[in-house]
Amino acid sequence: MRERNLVARGLAASPGAASGRLVFHSEDAEAFASQGSKVILARLETSPEDIHGMHAAQGIVTARGGMTSHAAVVARGMGMPCVSGAGKIRINYENETLSVGPVTLHKGDVITVDGSTGEVLLGDVPMQQPELTGEFSTLMDWVDKIRRLKVRCNAETPQDAKSARDFGAEGIGLCRTEHMFFEDGRIATMREMIIADNQEVRREALAKLLPMQRADFIELFEMMAGMPVTIRLLDPPLHEFLPHEPDDISHVAKSLGVPSKRLNNRVQALHEFNPMLGHRGCRLAITYPEIAEMQARAIFEAAIEAAVKTGKPVKPEIMVPLVGLKEELDFVKARIDAMAAGVMNETGRMVDYTVGTMIELPRAALQARKIAETAEFFSFGTNDLTQTAYGISRDDASRFLSDYLRTGVIEQDPFISLDVEGVGELVEIATERGRLTRPGIELGICGEHGGDPASIDFCEQVGLDYVSCSPYRVPIARLAAAQATLKRQAQ
Amino acid sequence: MRERNLVARGLAASPGAASGRLVFHSEDAEAFASQGSKVILARLETSPEDIHGMHAAQGIVTARGGMTSHAAVVARGMGMPCVSGAGKIRINYENETLSVGPVTLHKGDVITVDGSTGEVLLGDVPMQQPELTGEFSTLMDWVDKIRRLKVRCNAETPQDAKSARDFGAEGIGLCRTEHMFFEDGRIATMREMIIADNQEVRREALAKLLPMQRADFIELFEMMAGMPVTIRLLDPPLHEFLPHEPDDISHVAKSLGVPSKRLNNRVQALHEFNPMLGHRGCRLAITYPEIAEMQARAIFEAAIEAAVKTGKPVKPEIMVPLVGLKEELDFVKARIDAMAAGVMNETGRMVDYTVGTMIELPRAALQARKIAETAEFFSFGTNDLTQTAYGISRDDASRFLSDYLRTGVIEQDPFISLDVEGVGELVEIATERGRLTRPGIELGICGEHGGDPASIDFCEQVGLDYVSCSPYRVPIARLAAAQATLKRQAQ
């Protein structure tokens, strides 16, 4: 084995390894890739603007951000190696250099990222391809006979859904619809909607998004062929869809055909001190019900069309995010139900659907008894539940959690493995109270913990119905679910 | 009565009314005031840099920020009228104008702010001075005979402490030590500490802060003359002490004698996506134990000196903020106890003190049984507990809570009156579990709710020992406490 020449260490954010030429901008990633070069994209942090560069790259390294930063989540979804939050790295976009202490790397230098260990290495480190053998499928057959927990996947694209099915997923537990708006041709329309001055203009932009969103759902429903698909309504704050740097703002304003100043004003007006706790989730649907209505229409129309095409009935599960009060869910569900009635009336066809909610706020967990009067299912969003229960921002946590681990204050990053004692109690409370109101209520988990064996063991213990995780984690989740079942039987 | 010419409406952030000439910069506020003019300071939002301007002004109006924004909290502490979050206002710092729709006001125009109604009015609106009559003190005598709950105040300065005592406060329930670092001559040393490259340089800066902090505490302890004083260790993220605008950065760098670039790098490195959930509270003490040690030394040395001067023993209550895990409190308490032993050894005098924690995170409330093994008191920080339980940032809430109130999703802003059903359950859980471990544990509330009558009623119901509120709210808190006692007796 050759020497491993370690440059820096970060979080093992997405497993697997890759080598390539170092680039710092998405345009360079695409340019190099189009010439047949493999590239590793290095960024302080990634944003939706970098998605093309990420697609073009073999691997990602970021100086900032945690296990659930944009880079980490997107890379895991893509099955692409990623090291995030390598805090010692200094990236200079202007000079296109990456420095760690006295070592400085330049654009075009070859590096290797190992997303399973969190290492960034110099040069083209030799690696092994994993093999899926017959023994693997024998093991998985055994596993599936034993486990009680269902395993779904978090997926938005038909490709993801296909990977997940190939890996044995039994449905989609989390379709984050916002990912569908970041694509080319859509982000512009999304931005038109966001900068609209009034509801009428907003509805016009939404009318343009409707067919795209409907087409996405048709593809997903066809791919899943009757398996359950849980679709979460728009969740992130709207400013995530807008550019923030002055150059980007003037560029985007030009392409939208609006004055830079107007776009800039909207960006400023949407600025938030704590976006994680801001105007997002169901709060968007309460301010702009027309967004939720467009999404509901797209879901129902797609369900009808896909059912006709595949001959298998589609039963969408519509998930309202960031609910803290029963009244929020009531407000949004009323719009969804009205839209369902409208579409069924227009088409003369029935759609069987359910409306439920993420449990991702401590208040929601405590109020589960009331919320279950309206919610037909709960999906535990344990990423946000961990953030709020602990009062820790995932994206900012790396700078002090390392001190916590070093001093022994904590033994395990609560974003990697569920904090059973604290966050876990909220899950137990919500499970117990939800069932008091609605004994058969469907219960799942769709946070990153859904792919973590120790957390899956906890889900079995509490008696959830399913876990949902990234496509590439489905096999490990199936195995962990079986182990959890065996552990309970042995007790 | 003359016509009230309404310009804009915001939050009634700090009661009372004031008129004055409109200014947009702290320097102008000071310049006008030094020439005998009354001024109203208008800002998008205020920051610690504006403190001099706020002191010079008669009233404050901000376009952004909630009931617990910097402007609102500081104004209430000063007893100065403030309207915050007047979202329709457009402020142009360059042209020094304030516009609402077609109306544009210029620097020097006279306006009136009514912090009791949240109104901003044109011109010098006539007003009445409140009178404290003999009837007032008779009523307060009755009130004090009836109420069970003690009433403390949130105060940092001897002036605040004096006002609070004049209003009948029975101790300080929350001394936010960070306020002491924003003053002239200190902020510079604080910044030296923050930009220090290593612990040694940091300790040198802290050594300069020690005598200032000690002197503050001596004054406070003398003023309170043996009454309980709860001192909270440094809470906000360190970037709050640094400038953020390029001009301010180069100005401050110059005065610190460091290159702009170095200060700028530190500002960038400390940037957080969600500062409310960031590197703050006890997390600072775990990364930089030397800060907590300096503060503990200042407290113990001051307690000894004040006790000698007044002849009354001082029993400080040291409060560790933002605890979510017992292990965090253990870590910080060990440093405090070691410092106490050291100071007692050096001086040959004893100090009786307690160490406790804020309960301001859902996880802390749930883990109260374990945390009470270490904590000798709990103080409910219901501002942050509301933010985390609901997943709502106070500073960003105004843009959607108004939709919530309009649509009837909520009836009352949970930052104004405690959400009894959700946040209240966490208070009840922590109370019950804390008492299981430590039956006589001292329990208080120090969030903004401590001055709200409906919330005080809840505190009586749960059986807390005291409420703590802004000095100017102490009389209303005493009255509300008596009403709550009577209500329980009548049941």
mmCIF file of C-alpha atoms in Angstrom, chain A residues 30-254:
data_model
loop_
_atom_site.group_PDB
_atom_site.id
_atom_site.type_symbol
_atom_site.label_atom_id
_atom_site.label_comp_id
_atom_site.label_asym_id
_atom_site.label_seq_id
_atom_site.Cartn_x
_atom_site.Cartn_y
_atom_site.Cartn_z
ATOM 1 C CA GLU A 30 -18.270 21.388 -15.765
ATOM 2 C CA ALA A 31 -15.523 22.627 -18.100
ATOM 3 C CA PHE A 32 -12.979 20.062 -16.859
ATOM 4 C CA ALA A 33 -15.578 17.286 -16.897
ATOM 5 C CA SER A 34 -16.629 18.096 -20.455
ATOM 6 C CA GLN A 35 -12.989 17.558 -21.443
ATOM 7 C CA GLY A 36 -12.994 14.148 -19.788
ATOM 8 C CA SER A 37 -11.178 15.150 -16.584
ATOM 9 C CA LYS A 38 -12.334 13.902 -13.227
ATOM 10 C CA VAL A 39 -12.688 16.719 -10.718
ATOM 11 C CA ILE A 40 -13.108 17.246 -7.003
ATOM 12 C CA LEU A 41 -15.099 20.368 -6.182
ATOM 13 C CA ALA A 42 -13.850 22.315 -3.156
ATOM 14 C CA ARG A 43 -16.070 25.015 -1.668
ATOM 15 C CA LEU A 44 -16.354 26.893 1.611
ATOM 16 C CA GLU A 45 -19.874 25.483 1.526
ATOM 17 C CA THR A 46 -22.157 24.542 -1.340
ATOM 18 C CA SER A 47 -25.449 26.127 -2.286
ATOM 19 C CA PRO A 48 -28.103 25.247 -4.846
ATOM 20 C CA GLU A 49 -26.156 27.340 -7.380
ATOM 21 C CA ASP A 50 -23.417 24.664 -7.223
ATOM 22 C CA ILE A 51 -25.626 21.772 -8.204
ATOM 23 C CA HIS A 52 -24.256 21.552 -11.756
ATOM 24 C CA GLY A 53 -20.706 21.542 -10.470
ATOM 25 C CA MET A 54 -21.584 18.813 -8.012
ATOM 26 C CA HIS A 55 -23.111 16.726 -10.771
ATOM 27 C CA ALA A 56 -19.947 17.183 -12.838
ATOM 28 C CA ALA A 57 -17.620 16.289 -9.947
ATOM 29 C CA GLN A 58 -16.464 12.931 -8.608
ATOM 30 C CA GLY A 59 -16.338 14.168 -5.044
ATOM 31 C CA ILE A 60 -16.884 17.187 -2.830
ATOM 32 C CA VAL A 61 -14.944 18.800 -0.045
ATOM 33 C CA THR A 62 -16.210 21.757 2.000
ATOM 34 C CA ALA A 63 -14.556 23.824 4.693
ATOM 35 C CA ARG A 64 -17.825 24.490 6.524
ATOM 36 C CA GLY A 65 -21.048 22.665 7.242
ATOM 37 C CA GLY A 66 -22.104 19.574 9.145
ATOM 38 C CA MET A 67 -23.422 16.122 8.341
ATOM 39 C CA THR A 68 -26.613 17.654 7.040
ATOM 40 C CA SER A 69 -25.209 20.655 5.227
ATOM 41 C CA HIS A 70 -26.276 21.164 1.633
ATOM 42 C CA ALA A 71 -23.090 19.480 0.349
ATOM 43 C CA ALA A 72 -23.469 16.456 2.618
ATOM 44 C CA VAL A 73 -27.147 15.840 1.945
ATOM 45 C CA VAL A 74 -26.910 16.318 -1.804
ATOM 46 C CA ALA A 75 -23.771 14.174 -2.064
ATOM 47 C CA ARG A 76 -25.378 11.321 -0.121
ATOM 48 C CA GLY A 77 -28.412 11.546 -2.369
ATOM 49 C CA MET A 78 -26.127 11.315 -5.405
ATOM 50 C CA GLY A 79 -24.066 8.516 -3.880
ATOM 51 C CA MET A 80 -21.017 10.743 -4.285
ATOM 52 C CA PRO A 81 -18.129 10.873 -1.797
ATOM 53 C CA CYS A 82 -18.085 14.028 0.320
ATOM 54 C CA VAL A 83 -15.962 15.387 3.130
ATOM 55 C CA SER A 84 -17.685 18.357 4.774
ATOM 56 C CA GLY A 85 -16.694 20.805 7.482
ATOM 57 C CA ALA A 86 -12.930 20.358 7.059
ATOM 58 C CA GLY A 87 -12.456 23.396 9.286
ATOM 59 C CA LYS A 88 -8.668 23.712 8.955
ATOM 60 C CA ILE A 89 -8.872 24.228 5.211
ATOM 61 C CA ARG A 90 -8.563 27.756 3.877
ATOM 62 C CA ILE A 91 -10.116 28.260 0.458
ATOM 63 C CA ASN A 92 -9.276 31.305 -1.602
ATOM 64 C CA TYR A 93 -11.687 31.597 -4.504
ATOM 65 C CA GLU A 94 -9.787 34.442 -6.109
ATOM 66 C CA ASN A 95 -6.381 32.737 -6.264
ATOM 67 C CA GLU A 96 -8.075 29.342 -6.579
ATOM 68 C CA THR A 97 -6.048 27.786 -3.799
ATOM 69 C CA LEU A 98 -6.757 25.423 -0.949
ATOM 70 C CA SER A 99 -4.365 25.762 2.000
ATOM 71 C CA VAL A 100 -3.880 23.836 5.199
ATOM 72 C CA GLY A 101 -1.149 25.276 7.371
ATOM 73 C CA PRO A 102 1.933 25.610 5.159
ATOM 74 C CA VAL A 103 0.576 23.386 2.360
ATOM 75 C CA THR A 104 -1.084 25.156 -0.574
ATOM 76 C CA LEU A 105 -2.820 23.324 -3.422
ATOM 77 C CA HIS A 106 -3.784 24.959 -6.698
ATOM 78 C CA LYS A 107 -6.539 24.480 -9.243
ATOM 79 C CA GLY A 108 -5.772 21.356 -11.278
ATOM 80 C CA ASP A 109 -3.779 19.591 -8.538
ATOM 81 C CA VAL A 110 -4.940 16.012 -8.048
ATOM 82 C CA ILE A 111 -6.463 15.074 -4.707
ATOM 83 C CA THR A 112 -8.495 12.214 -3.286
ATOM 84 C CA VAL A 113 -11.444 12.508 -0.928
ATOM 85 C CA ASP A 114 -12.412 9.600 1.276
ATOM 86 C CA GLY A 115 -15.962 10.204 2.367
ATOM 87 C CA SER A 116 -15.967 7.101 4.562
ATOM 88 C CA THR A 117 -13.162 8.378 6.811
ATOM 89 C CA GLY A 118 -13.467 12.134 6.265
ATOM 90 C CA GLU A 119 -9.943 12.351 4.833
ATOM 91 C CA VAL A 120 -8.636 14.592 2.079
ATOM 92 C CA LEU A 121 -5.459 13.114 0.580
ATOM 93 C CA LEU A 122 -2.822 14.310 -1.832
ATOM 94 C CA GLY A 123 -2.636 12.694 -5.272
ATOM 95 C CA ASP A 124 -4.498 9.840 -6.897
ATOM 96 C CA VAL A 125 -4.799 7.255 -4.118
ATOM 97 C CA PRO A 126 -5.528 3.743 -5.461
ATOM 98 C CA MET A 127 -8.908 2.327 -4.482
ATOM 99 C CA GLN A 128 -11.074 -0.776 -4.666
ATOM 100 C CA GLN A 129 -14.498 -1.119 -6.270
ATOM 101 C CA PRO A 130 -17.134 -2.645 -3.961
ATOM 102 C CA GLU A 131 -18.745 -5.814 -5.325
ATOM 103 C CA LEU A 132 -22.338 -6.902 -4.844
ATOM 104 C CA THR A 133 -22.041 -10.670 -4.806
ATOM 105 C CA GLY A 134 -24.578 -13.456 -4.714
ATOM 106 C CA GLU A 135 -23.790 -13.741 -1.029
ATOM 107 C CA PHE A 136 -25.019 -10.191 -0.624
ATOM 108 C CA SER A 137 -28.420 -11.016 -2.029
ATOM 109 C CA THR A 138 -28.636 -14.211 0.041
ATOM 110 C CA LEU A 139 -27.934 -12.188 3.158
ATOM 111 C CA MET A 140 -30.517 -9.594 2.134
ATOM 112 C CA ASP A 141 -33.107 -12.332 1.597
ATOM 113 C CA TRP A 142 -32.544 -13.555 5.145
ATOM 114 C CA VAL A 143 -32.652 -10.006 6.449
ATOM 115 C CA ASP A 144 -35.973 -9.276 4.772
ATOM 116 C CA LYS A 145 -37.547 -12.410 6.225
ATOM 117 C CA ILE A 146 -36.627 -11.311 9.740
ATOM 118 C CA ARG A 147 -37.154 -7.560 9.937
ATOM 119 C CA ARG A 148 -40.418 -5.982 11.086
ATOM 120 C CA LEU A 149 -39.584 -2.369 10.175
ATOM 121 C CA LYS A 150 -40.238 -1.360 6.599
ATOM 122 C CA VAL A 151 -37.448 0.515 4.826
ATOM 123 C CA ARG A 152 -38.266 3.416 2.562
ATOM 124 C CA CYS A 153 -35.974 5.932 0.921
ATOM 125 C CA ASN A 154 -35.648 9.682 0.705
ATOM 126 C CA ALA A 155 -35.852 10.427 -3.017
ATOM 127 C CA GLU A 156 -36.983 13.148 -5.382
ATOM 128 C CA THR A 157 -35.813 12.048 -8.810
ATOM 129 C CA PRO A 158 -36.784 8.938 -10.758
ATOM 130 C CA GLN A 159 -33.065 8.005 -10.768
ATOM 131 C CA ASP A 160 -32.939 8.109 -6.984
ATOM 132 C CA ALA A 161 -36.185 6.183 -6.792
ATOM 133 C CA LYS A 162 -34.765 3.557 -9.171
ATOM 134 C CA SER A 163 -31.531 3.200 -7.172
ATOM 135 C CA ALA A 164 -33.585 2.872 -4.034
ATOM 136 C CA ARG A 165 -35.816 0.178 -5.499
ATOM 137 C CA ASP A 166 -32.741 -1.667 -6.750
ATOM 138 C CA PHE A 167 -31.438 -1.529 -3.182
ATOM 139 C CA GLY A 168 -34.730 -2.893 -1.889
ATOM 140 C CA ALA A 169 -36.631 0.201 -0.717
ATOM 141 C CA GLU A 170 -40.345 -0.383 -0.126
ATOM 142 C CA GLY A 171 -41.546 3.124 -0.827
ATOM 143 C CA ILE A 172 -40.536 6.762 -0.606
ATOM 144 C CA GLY A 173 -40.626 8.107 2.929
ATOM 145 C CA LEU A 174 -39.581 11.622 2.034
ATOM 146 C CA CYS A 175 -39.850 13.407 -1.287
ATOM 147 C CA ARG A 176 -38.492 16.923 -0.699
ATOM 148 C CA THR A 177 -40.380 18.851 -3.344
ATOM 149 C CA GLU A 178 -38.101 21.897 -3.107
ATOM 150 C CA HIS A 179 -35.337 19.903 -4.818
ATOM 151 C CA MET A 180 -37.549 19.856 -7.884
ATOM 152 C CA PHE A 181 -37.481 23.646 -8.076
ATOM 153 C CA PHE A 182 -33.726 24.005 -8.238
ATOM 154 C CA GLU A 183 -33.449 22.505 -11.709
ATOM 155 C CA ASP A 184 -32.786 24.505 -14.828
ATOM 156 C CA GLY A 185 -35.835 26.220 -16.276
ATOM 157 C CA ARG A 186 -37.626 25.885 -12.949
ATOM 158 C CA ILE A 187 -35.486 27.961 -10.669
ATOM 159 C CA ALA A 188 -36.230 30.980 -12.902
ATOM 160 C CA THR A 189 -39.983 30.432 -12.609
ATOM 161 C CA MET A 190 -39.623 29.802 -8.887
ATOM 162 C CA ARG A 191 -37.843 33.132 -8.592
ATOM 163 C CA GLU A 192 -40.577 34.871 -10.594
ATOM 164 C CA MET A 193 -43.025 33.495 -8.042
ATOM 165 C CA ILE A 194 -40.918 34.697 -5.122
ATOM 166 C CA ILE A 195 -40.437 38.237 -6.347
ATOM 167 C CA ALA A 196 -44.112 38.581 -7.323
ATOM 168 C CA ASP A 197 -45.703 41.689 -5.845
ATOM 169 C CA ASN A 198 -49.147 40.180 -5.424
ATOM 170 C CA GLN A 199 -51.054 36.932 -5.347
ATOM 171 C CA GLU A 200 -52.165 37.202 -8.949
ATOM 172 C CA VAL A 201 -48.623 37.363 -10.321
ATOM 173 C CA ARG A 202 -47.622 34.625 -7.881
ATOM 174 C CA ARG A 203 -50.433 32.406 -9.162
ATOM 175 C CA GLU A 204 -49.305 32.991 -12.761
ATOM 176 C CA ALA A 205 -45.806 31.777 -11.944
ATOM 177 C CA LEU A 206 -47.229 28.829 -9.992
ATOM 178 C CA ALA A 207 -49.371 27.915 -13.011
ATOM 179 C CA LYS A 208 -46.128 27.565 -14.982
ATOM 180 C CA LEU A 209 -44.602 25.366 -12.273
ATOM 181 C CA LEU A 210 -47.677 23.106 -12.080
ATOM 182 C CA PRO A 211 -47.041 20.991 -15.208
ATOM 183 C CA MET A 212 -43.386 20.506 -14.299
ATOM 184 C CA GLN A 213 -44.210 19.423 -10.774
ATOM 185 C CA ARG A 214 -47.010 17.146 -12.061
ATOM 186 C CA ALA A 215 -44.635 15.516 -14.543
ATOM 187 C CA ASP A 216 -42.122 14.877 -11.735
ATOM 188 C CA PHE A 217 -44.743 13.194 -9.593
ATOM 189 C CA ILE A 218 -46.024 11.083 -12.494
ATOM 190 C CA GLU A 219 -42.508 9.745 -13.057
ATOM 191 C CA LEU A 220 -42.045 9.039 -9.351
ATOM 192 C CA PHE A 221 -45.417 7.322 -8.972
ATOM 193 C CA GLU A 222 -44.741 5.206 -12.076
ATOM 194 C CA MET A 223 -41.343 4.194 -10.786
ATOM 195 C CA MET A 224 -42.769 3.257 -7.375
ATOM 196 C CA ALA A 225 -45.694 1.384 -8.985
ATOM 197 C CA GLY A 226 -48.187 1.497 -6.145
ATOM 198 C CA MET A 227 -45.683 1.603 -3.286
ATOM 199 C CA PRO A 228 -46.278 4.365 -0.745
ATOM 200 C CA VAL A 229 -44.884 7.786 -1.621
ATOM 201 C CA THR A 230 -44.748 10.498 1.046
ATOM 202 C CA ILE A 231 -44.506 13.950 -0.475
ATOM 203 C CA ARG A 232 -43.482 16.859 1.684
ATOM 204 C CA LEU A 233 -44.806 20.277 0.724
ATOM 205 C CA LEU A 234 -42.328 23.096 0.161
ATOM 206 C CA ASP A 235 -40.141 23.444 3.251
ATOM 207 C CA PRO A 236 -37.148 25.843 2.992
ATOM 208 C CA PRO A 237 -37.367 29.604 3.417
ATOM 209 C CA LEU A 238 -37.885 31.334 0.077
ATOM 210 C CA HIS A 239 -34.564 33.192 0.214
ATOM 211 C CA GLU A 240 -32.813 29.883 -0.390
ATOM 212 C CA PHE A 241 -34.009 30.133 -3.993
ATOM 213 C CA LEU A 242 -32.561 33.607 -4.505
ATOM 214 C CA PRO A 243 -28.945 34.609 -5.126
ATOM 215 C CA HIS A 244 -27.119 36.482 -2.337
ATOM 216 C CA GLU A 245 -23.863 37.814 -3.746
ATOM 217 C CA PRO A 246 -24.096 41.191 -5.549
ATOM 218 C CA ASP A 247 -22.733 39.735 -8.822
ATOM 219 C CA ASP A 248 -25.174 36.844 -8.743
ATOM 220 C CA ILE A 249 -28.041 39.199 -7.962
ATOM 221 C CA SER A 250 -27.370 41.415 -10.966
ATOM 222 C CA HIS A 251 -26.868 38.363 -13.181
ATOM 223 C CA VAL A 252 -30.113 36.734 -12.057
ATOM 224 C CA ALA A 253 -32.032 40.038 -12.211
ATOM 225 C CA LYS A 254 -30.937 40.417 -15.822
#
